[in-house]
Amino acid sequence: MDCLFCKIIQGDIPSSKVFENEYVYAFKDINPQMPVHVLIVPKAHLGSADEVDASNSRYVAAIFEAIPRIAAQAGLTNGYRVVTNVGEDGCQSVKHLHFHLLGGGKMSEKMN
Ligand code: 5GP
Ligand code: ZN
């Protein structure tokens, strides 16, 4: 499959890894929008959060189990934001489910 994040998970495209386990791969965003900007992806190809169901939700659970560890490792002691964009209206550009972990400063109260 021609998927950028599948290629990153497989190591065919280099990335700055910050966390990995059986279900999860996390790496630095190439175009950070905050001092800390990590992308957290399932090691199975899911197109977006819109494809999550009972057959694959273990991956999402594993991602959310990893988030506090990744945040602590990044020094985010004062909070952070987790975002996932879905589809055209959500401005999703890479069609492999990913969660943005953003922090290292005060963010906008606006969500859009
Ligand atoms: P989206 O807009 O789909 O929610 O987020 C995609 C994210 O992937 C963007 O923040 C973008 O900077 C990041 N990105 C795109 N291509 C690459 C890449 O090749 N390597 C890394 N590390 N991040 C990428
Ligand atoms: Zn993929």
CSV table of N, CA and C and ligand atoms in Angstrom, one decimal:
chain,number,residue,atom,x,y,z
A,1,MET,N,0.8,-1.2,0.0
A,1,MET,CA,0.0,0.0,0.0
A,1,MET,C,0.9,1.2,0.0
A,2,ASP,N,0.5,2.2,-0.7
A,2,ASP,CA,1.3,3.4,-0.9
A,2,ASP,C,0.9,4.4,0.2
A,3,CYS,N,1.4,4.1,1.4
A,3,CYS,CA,1.0,5.0,2.6
A,3,CYS,C,2.2,5.5,3.3
A,4,LEU,N,2.3,6.8,3.4
A,4,LEU,CA,3.5,7.4,4.0
A,4,LEU,C,3.8,6.9,5.4
A,5,PHE,N,2.8,6.8,6.2
A,5,PHE,CA,3.1,6.4,7.6
A,5,PHE,C,3.3,4.9,7.7
A,6,CYS,N,2.7,4.1,6.9
A,6,CYS,CA,3.1,2.7,6.8
A,6,CYS,C,4.6,2.6,6.5
A,7,LYS,N,5.1,3.4,5.5
A,7,LYS,CA,6.5,3.3,5.1
A,7,LYS,C,7.4,3.8,6.3
A,8,ILE,N,6.9,4.8,7.0
A,8,ILE,CA,7.7,5.3,8.2
A,8,ILE,C,7.8,4.2,9.3
A,9,ILE,N,6.6,3.5,9.5
A,9,ILE,CA,6.6,2.4,10.5
A,9,ILE,C,7.6,1.3,10.1
A,10,GLN,N,7.6,1.0,8.8
A,10,GLN,CA,8.5,-0.1,8.3
A,10,GLN,C,9.9,0.4,8.2
A,11,GLY,N,10.2,1.6,8.4
A,11,GLY,CA,11.6,2.1,8.3
A,11,GLY,C,12.0,2.4,6.9
A,12,ASP,N,11.1,2.4,5.9
A,12,ASP,CA,11.5,2.7,4.5
A,12,ASP,C,11.7,4.2,4.3
A,13,ILE,N,11.0,4.9,5.2
A,13,ILE,CA,11.3,6.4,5.2
A,13,ILE,C,11.7,6.7,6.6
A,14,PRO,N,12.9,7.5,6.7
A,14,PRO,CA,13.4,7.8,8.1
A,14,PRO,C,12.5,8.7,8.9
A,15,SER,N,12.5,8.5,10.2
A,15,SER,CA,11.8,9.4,11.1
A,15,SER,C,12.5,9.5,12.4
A,16,SER,N,12.2,10.5,13.2
A,16,SER,CA,12.8,10.6,14.6
A,16,SER,C,11.9,10.0,15.6
A,17,LYS,N,12.1,8.7,15.8
A,17,LYS,CA,11.3,7.9,16.7
A,17,LYS,C,11.4,8.4,18.2
A,18,VAL,N,10.2,8.5,18.8
A,18,VAL,CA,10.3,8.8,20.3
A,18,VAL,C,9.7,7.7,21.1
A,19,PHE,N,8.9,6.8,20.5
A,19,PHE,CA,8.3,5.7,21.3
A,19,PHE,C,7.9,4.6,20.3
A,20,GLU,N,8.0,3.3,20.8
A,20,GLU,CA,7.5,2.2,19.9
A,20,GLU,C,7.2,1.0,20.8
A,21,ASN,N,6.1,0.4,20.5
A,21,ASN,CA,5.8,-1.0,21.1
A,21,ASN,C,5.1,-1.8,20.0
A,22,GLU,N,4.5,-2.9,20.5
A,22,GLU,CA,3.9,-3.8,19.5
A,22,GLU,C,2.8,-3.2,18.7
A,23,TYR,N,2.1,-2.2,19.3
A,23,TYR,CA,0.9,-1.6,18.6
A,23,TYR,C,1.1,-0.2,18.1
A,24,VAL,N,2.1,0.5,18.6
A,24,VAL,CA,2.2,1.9,18.5
A,24,VAL,C,3.6,2.3,18.0
A,25,TYR,N,3.6,3.4,17.1
A,25,TYR,CA,4.9,4.0,16.7
A,25,TYR,C,4.6,5.5,16.8
A,26,ALA,N,5.6,6.2,17.4
A,26,ALA,CA,5.5,7.6,17.6
A,26,ALA,C,6.8,8.3,17.2
A,27,PHE,N,6.6,9.4,16.5
A,27,PHE,CA,7.8,10.1,15.9
A,27,PHE,C,7.5,11.6,15.8
A,28,LYS,N,8.6,12.4,15.7
A,28,LYS,CA,8.5,13.8,15.6
A,28,LYS,C,7.9,14.3,14.3
A,29,ASP,N,6.9,15.2,14.4
A,29,ASP,CA,6.4,15.8,13.2
A,29,ASP,C,7.4,16.6,12.4
A,30,ILE,N,7.5,16.4,11.1
A,30,ILE,CA,8.5,17.0,10.3
A,30,ILE,C,8.3,18.6,10.2
A,31,ASN,N,7.1,19.0,10.5
A,31,ASN,CA,6.8,20.5,10.5
A,31,ASN,C,6.1,20.9,11.8
A,32,PRO,N,6.9,20.9,12.9
A,32,PRO,CA,6.3,21.1,14.2
A,32,PRO,C,5.5,22.4,14.3
A,33,GLN,N,4.4,22.3,14.9
A,33,GLN,CA,3.5,23.5,15.2
A,33,GLN,C,3.6,24.0,16.6
A,34,MET,N,4.3,23.3,17.4
A,34,MET,CA,4.6,23.6,18.8
A,34,MET,C,6.0,23.1,19.2
A,35,PRO,N,6.6,23.6,20.3
A,35,PRO,CA,7.9,23.1,20.6
A,35,PRO,C,8.0,21.5,20.7
A,36,VAL,N,6.9,20.9,21.2
A,36,VAL,CA,6.8,19.5,21.1
A,36,VAL,C,5.6,19.1,20.2
A,37,HIS,N,5.9,18.4,19.1
A,37,HIS,CA,4.9,18.0,18.2
A,37,HIS,C,5.2,16.6,17.7
A,38,VAL,N,4.5,15.6,18.4
A,38,VAL,CA,4.8,14.2,18.1
A,38,VAL,C,3.5,13.6,17.4
A,39,LEU,N,3.8,12.7,16.4
A,39,LEU,CA,2.7,12.0,15.8
A,39,LEU,C,2.7,10.6,16.3
A,40,ILE,N,1.5,10.1,16.7
A,40,ILE,CA,1.4,8.8,17.3
A,40,ILE,C,0.4,8.0,16.4
A,41,VAL,N,1.0,6.8,15.9
A,41,VAL,CA,0.2,6.1,14.9
A,41,VAL,C,0.1,4.6,15.3
A,42,PRO,N,-1.0,4.0,14.9
A,42,PRO,CA,-1.1,2.5,15.1
A,42,PRO,C,-0.3,1.8,14.0
A,43,LYS,N,0.3,0.7,14.5
A,43,LYS,CA,1.1,-0.2,13.6
A,43,LYS,C,0.3,-1.0,12.7
A,44,ALA,N,-1.0,-0.7,12.5
A,44,ALA,CA,-1.9,-1.3,11.5
A,44,ALA,C,-2.4,-0.1,10.7
A,45,HIS,N,-2.7,-0.4,9.4
A,45,HIS,CA,-3.2,0.7,8.6
A,45,HIS,C,-4.7,0.9,8.9
A,46,LEU,N,-5.0,2.0,9.5
A,46,LEU,CA,-6.4,2.5,9.7
A,46,LEU,C,-6.4,3.9,9.0
A,47,GLY,N,-7.4,4.1,8.2
A,47,GLY,CA,-7.4,5.3,7.4
A,47,GLY,C,-7.6,6.6,8.2
A,48,SER,N,-8.4,6.5,9.3
A,48,SER,CA,-8.6,7.6,10.2
A,48,SER,C,-9.4,7.1,11.4
A,49,ALA,N,-9.7,8.0,12.3
A,49,ALA,CA,-10.5,7.7,13.5
A,49,ALA,C,-11.9,7.2,13.0
A,50,ASP,N,-12.3,7.6,11.8
A,50,ASP,CA,-13.6,7.1,11.3
A,50,ASP,C,-13.7,5.7,11.0
A,51,GLU,N,-12.5,5.0,11.0
A,51,GLU,CA,-12.5,3.5,10.8
A,51,GLU,C,-12.3,2.7,12.0
A,52,VAL,N,-12.3,3.4,13.2
A,52,VAL,CA,-12.1,2.6,14.4
A,52,VAL,C,-13.4,1.8,14.8
A,53,ASP,N,-13.2,0.6,15.1
A,53,ASP,CA,-14.4,-0.3,15.5
A,53,ASP,C,-13.8,-1.3,16.5
A,54,ALA,N,-14.7,-2.3,16.9
A,54,ALA,CA,-14.3,-3.2,17.9
A,54,ALA,C,-13.2,-4.1,17.5
A,55,SER,N,-13.0,-4.3,16.2
A,55,SER,CA,-11.9,-5.2,15.7
A,55,SER,C,-10.5,-4.5,15.8
A,56,ASN,N,-10.5,-3.2,15.9
A,56,ASN,CA,-9.1,-2.6,15.9
A,56,ASN,C,-8.9,-1.6,17.0
A,57,SER,N,-9.9,-1.5,17.9
A,57,SER,CA,-9.8,-0.4,19.0
A,57,SER,C,-8.7,-0.7,20.0
A,58,ARG,N,-8.1,-1.9,20.0
A,58,ARG,CA,-6.9,-2.2,20.8
A,58,ARG,C,-5.8,-1.3,20.4
A,59,TYR,N,-5.7,-0.9,19.2
A,59,TYR,CA,-4.6,0.0,18.7
A,59,TYR,C,-4.8,1.4,19.3
A,60,VAL,N,-6.1,1.8,19.4
A,60,VAL,CA,-6.4,3.1,19.9
A,60,VAL,C,-6.1,3.1,21.4
A,61,ALA,N,-6.5,2.1,22.1
A,61,ALA,CA,-6.2,2.0,23.5
A,61,ALA,C,-4.7,2.0,23.8
A,62,ALA,N,-4.0,1.3,23.0
A,62,ALA,CA,-2.5,1.3,23.1
A,62,ALA,C,-1.9,2.7,22.9
A,63,ILE,N,-2.5,3.4,22.0
A,63,ILE,CA,-2.0,4.8,21.7
A,63,ILE,C,-2.2,5.6,23.0
A,64,PHE,N,-3.4,5.5,23.5
A,64,PHE,CA,-3.7,6.4,24.7
A,64,PHE,C,-3.0,5.9,26.0
A,65,GLU,N,-2.6,4.6,26.0
A,65,GLU,CA,-1.8,4.2,27.1
A,65,GLU,C,-0.4,4.7,26.9
A,66,ALA,N,0.1,4.9,25.7
A,66,ALA,CA,1.4,5.5,25.4
A,66,ALA,C,1.5,7.0,25.6
A,67,ILE,N,0.4,7.7,25.4
A,67,ILE,CA,0.5,9.1,25.4
A,67,ILE,C,1.0,9.7,26.8
A,68,PRO,N,0.6,9.2,27.9
A,68,PRO,CA,1.2,9.8,29.2
A,68,PRO,C,2.7,9.5,29.2
A,69,ARG,N,3.1,8.4,28.7
A,69,ARG,CA,4.6,8.1,28.8
A,69,ARG,C,5.3,9.0,27.8
A,70,ILE,N,4.8,9.2,26.6
A,70,ILE,CA,5.5,10.1,25.6
A,70,ILE,C,5.5,11.5,26.1
A,71,ALA,N,4.4,11.9,26.7
A,71,ALA,CA,4.3,13.3,27.3
A,71,ALA,C,5.3,13.5,28.4
A,72,ALA,N,5.4,12.5,29.3
A,72,ALA,CA,6.4,12.7,30.4
A,72,ALA,C,7.8,12.7,29.9
A,73,GLN,N,8.1,11.8,28.9
A,73,GLN,CA,9.4,11.8,28.3
A,73,GLN,C,9.8,13.1,27.6
A,74,ALA,N,8.7,13.8,27.1
A,74,ALA,CA,9.0,15.1,26.4
A,74,ALA,C,9.0,16.2,27.4
A,75,GLY,N,8.7,16.0,28.7
A,75,GLY,CA,8.8,17.0,29.7
A,75,GLY,C,7.5,17.9,29.8
A,76,LEU,N,6.4,17.3,29.3
A,76,LEU,CA,5.1,18.1,29.3
A,76,LEU,C,4.4,18.0,30.6
A,77,THR,N,5.0,18.7,31.6
A,77,THR,CA,4.4,18.6,33.0
A,77,THR,C,3.3,19.5,33.2
A,78,ASN,N,3.1,20.5,32.3
A,78,ASN,CA,2.1,21.5,32.5
A,78,ASN,C,0.9,21.3,31.5
A,79,GLY,N,0.8,20.1,30.9
A,79,GLY,CA,-0.4,19.9,30.0
A,79,GLY,C,0.0,19.8,28.6
A,80,TYR,N,-0.9,19.4,27.8
A,80,TYR,CA,-0.7,19.2,26.4
A,80,TYR,C,-2.0,19.0,25.7
A,81,ARG,N,-2.0,18.9,24.3
A,81,ARG,CA,-3.2,18.7,23.5
A,81,ARG,C,-3.0,17.5,22.7
A,82,VAL,N,-4.1,16.7,22.5
A,82,VAL,CA,-4.1,15.6,21.6
A,82,VAL,C,-5.2,15.8,20.6
A,83,VAL,N,-4.8,15.7,19.3
A,83,VAL,CA,-5.7,16.0,18.2
A,83,VAL,C,-5.7,15.0,17.1
A,84,THR,N,-6.8,14.6,16.6
A,84,THR,CA,-6.8,13.8,15.3
A,84,THR,C,-7.7,14.4,14.3
A,85,ASN,N,-7.2,14.6,13.1
A,85,ASN,CA,-7.9,15.2,12.0
A,85,ASN,C,-8.6,14.1,11.2
A,86,VAL,N,-9.8,14.3,10.8
A,86,VAL,CA,-10.5,13.3,10.0
A,86,VAL,C,-11.1,13.9,8.7
A,87,GLY,N,-10.6,13.3,7.6
A,87,GLY,CA,-11.3,13.6,6.3
A,87,GLY,C,-11.1,15.1,5.9
A,88,GLU,N,-11.8,15.4,4.9
A,88,GLU,CA,-11.7,16.7,4.2
A,88,GLU,C,-12.0,17.9,5.1
A,89,ASP,N,-13.1,17.8,5.8
A,89,ASP,CA,-13.4,19.0,6.7
A,89,ASP,C,-12.5,19.0,7.9
A,90,GLY,N,-11.9,17.9,8.3
A,90,GLY,CA,-11.0,17.9,9.4
A,90,GLY,C,-9.6,18.2,9.0
A,91,CYS,N,-9.4,18.5,7.7
A,91,CYS,CA,-8.0,18.8,7.1
A,91,CYS,C,-7.0,17.7,7.4
A,92,GLN,N,-7.4,16.5,7.2
A,92,GLN,CA,-6.5,15.3,7.3
A,92,GLN,C,-5.7,15.2,6.0
A,93,SER,N,-4.4,15.3,6.1
A,93,SER,CA,-3.6,15.2,4.9
A,93,SER,C,-3.0,13.9,4.7
A,94,VAL,N,-2.7,13.1,5.8
A,94,VAL,CA,-2.1,11.8,5.6
A,94,VAL,C,-3.2,10.8,6.1
A,95,LYS,N,-3.5,9.9,5.2
A,95,LYS,CA,-4.7,9.0,5.4
A,95,LYS,C,-4.3,7.7,6.1
A,96,HIS,N,-3.6,7.9,7.2
A,96,HIS,CA,-3.3,6.8,8.1
A,96,HIS,C,-3.5,7.4,9.5
A,97,LEU,N,-4.4,6.8,10.3
A,97,LEU,CA,-4.8,7.3,11.6
A,97,LEU,C,-3.6,7.8,12.4
A,98,HIS,N,-3.6,9.1,12.8
A,98,HIS,CA,-2.5,9.6,13.7
A,98,HIS,C,-3.1,10.6,14.7
A,99,PHE,N,-2.5,10.6,15.8
A,99,PHE,CA,-2.8,11.6,16.9
A,99,PHE,C,-1.6,12.5,17.0
A,100,HIS,N,-1.9,13.8,16.9
A,100,HIS,CA,-0.9,14.9,17.2
A,100,HIS,C,-0.9,15.1,18.7
A,101,LEU,N,0.3,15.0,19.2
A,101,LEU,CA,0.6,15.4,20.6
A,101,LEU,C,1.3,16.7,20.6
A,102,LEU,N,0.7,17.7,21.1
A,102,LEU,CA,1.2,19.1,21.0
A,102,LEU,C,1.4,19.7,22.4
A,103,GLY,N,2.6,20.3,22.6
A,103,GLY,CA,2.8,20.9,23.9
A,103,GLY,C,4.1,21.7,23.9
A,104,GLY,N,4.4,22.2,25.2
A,104,GLY,CA,5.6,23.0,25.3
A,104,GLY,C,5.3,24.4,25.3
A,105,GLY,N,4.0,24.8,25.5
A,105,GLY,CA,3.6,26.2,25.6
A,105,GLY,C,2.1,26.3,25.6
A,106,LYS,N,1.6,27.5,25.9
A,106,LYS,CA,0.1,27.6,26.0
A,106,LYS,C,-0.4,27.7,24.6
A,107,MET,N,-1.5,26.9,24.4
A,107,MET,CA,-2.1,26.9,23.1
A,107,MET,C,-3.4,27.7,23.0
A,108,SER,N,-3.8,28.0,21.8
A,108,SER,CA,-5.0,28.7,21.6
A,108,SER,C,-6.2,28.0,22.2
A,109,GLU,N,-7.1,28.8,22.7
A,109,GLU,CA,-8.4,28.2,23.3
A,109,GLU,C,-9.3,27.8,22.1
A,110,LYS,N,-9.0,28.3,20.9
A,110,LYS,CA,-9.8,27.9,19.8
A,110,LYS,C,-9.5,26.5,19.3
A,111,MET,N,-10.4,25.8,18.9
A,111,MET,CA,-10.2,24.4,18.4
A,111,MET,C,-10.3,24.3,16.9
A,112,ASN,N,-10.6,25.4,16.3
A,112,ASN,CA,-10.8,25.3,14.8
A,112,ASN,C,-10.0,26.4,14.1
B,1,5GP,P1,-2.7,15.8,9.2
B,1,5GP,O1,-2.7,17.1,8.5
B,1,5GP,O2,-3.0,14.6,8.3
B,1,5GP,O3,-3.5,15.7,10.5
B,1,5GP,O4,-1.2,15.7,9.8
B,1,5GP,C1,-0.2,15.1,9.0
B,1,5GP,C2,1.1,15.5,9.7
B,1,5GP,O5,2.1,14.8,9.1
B,1,5GP,C3,1.5,17.0,9.4
B,1,5GP,O6,1.6,17.7,10.7
B,1,5GP,C4,2.8,16.9,8.7
B,1,5GP,O7,3.7,17.9,9.1
B,1,5GP,C5,3.3,15.5,9.1
B,1,5GP,N1,4.1,14.9,8.1
B,1,5GP,C6,3.9,14.9,6.7
B,1,5GP,N2,4.9,14.2,6.1
B,1,5GP,C7,5.8,13.8,7.1
B,1,5GP,C8,7.0,13.0,7.0
B,1,5GP,O8,7.5,12.6,6.0
B,1,5GP,N3,7.6,12.8,8.2
B,1,5GP,C9,7.1,13.3,9.4
B,1,5GP,N4,7.8,13.1,10.5
B,1,5GP,N5,6.0,14.0,9.5
B,1,5GP,C10,5.3,14.3,8.3
B,2,ZN,ZN,-0.8,3.3,6.5
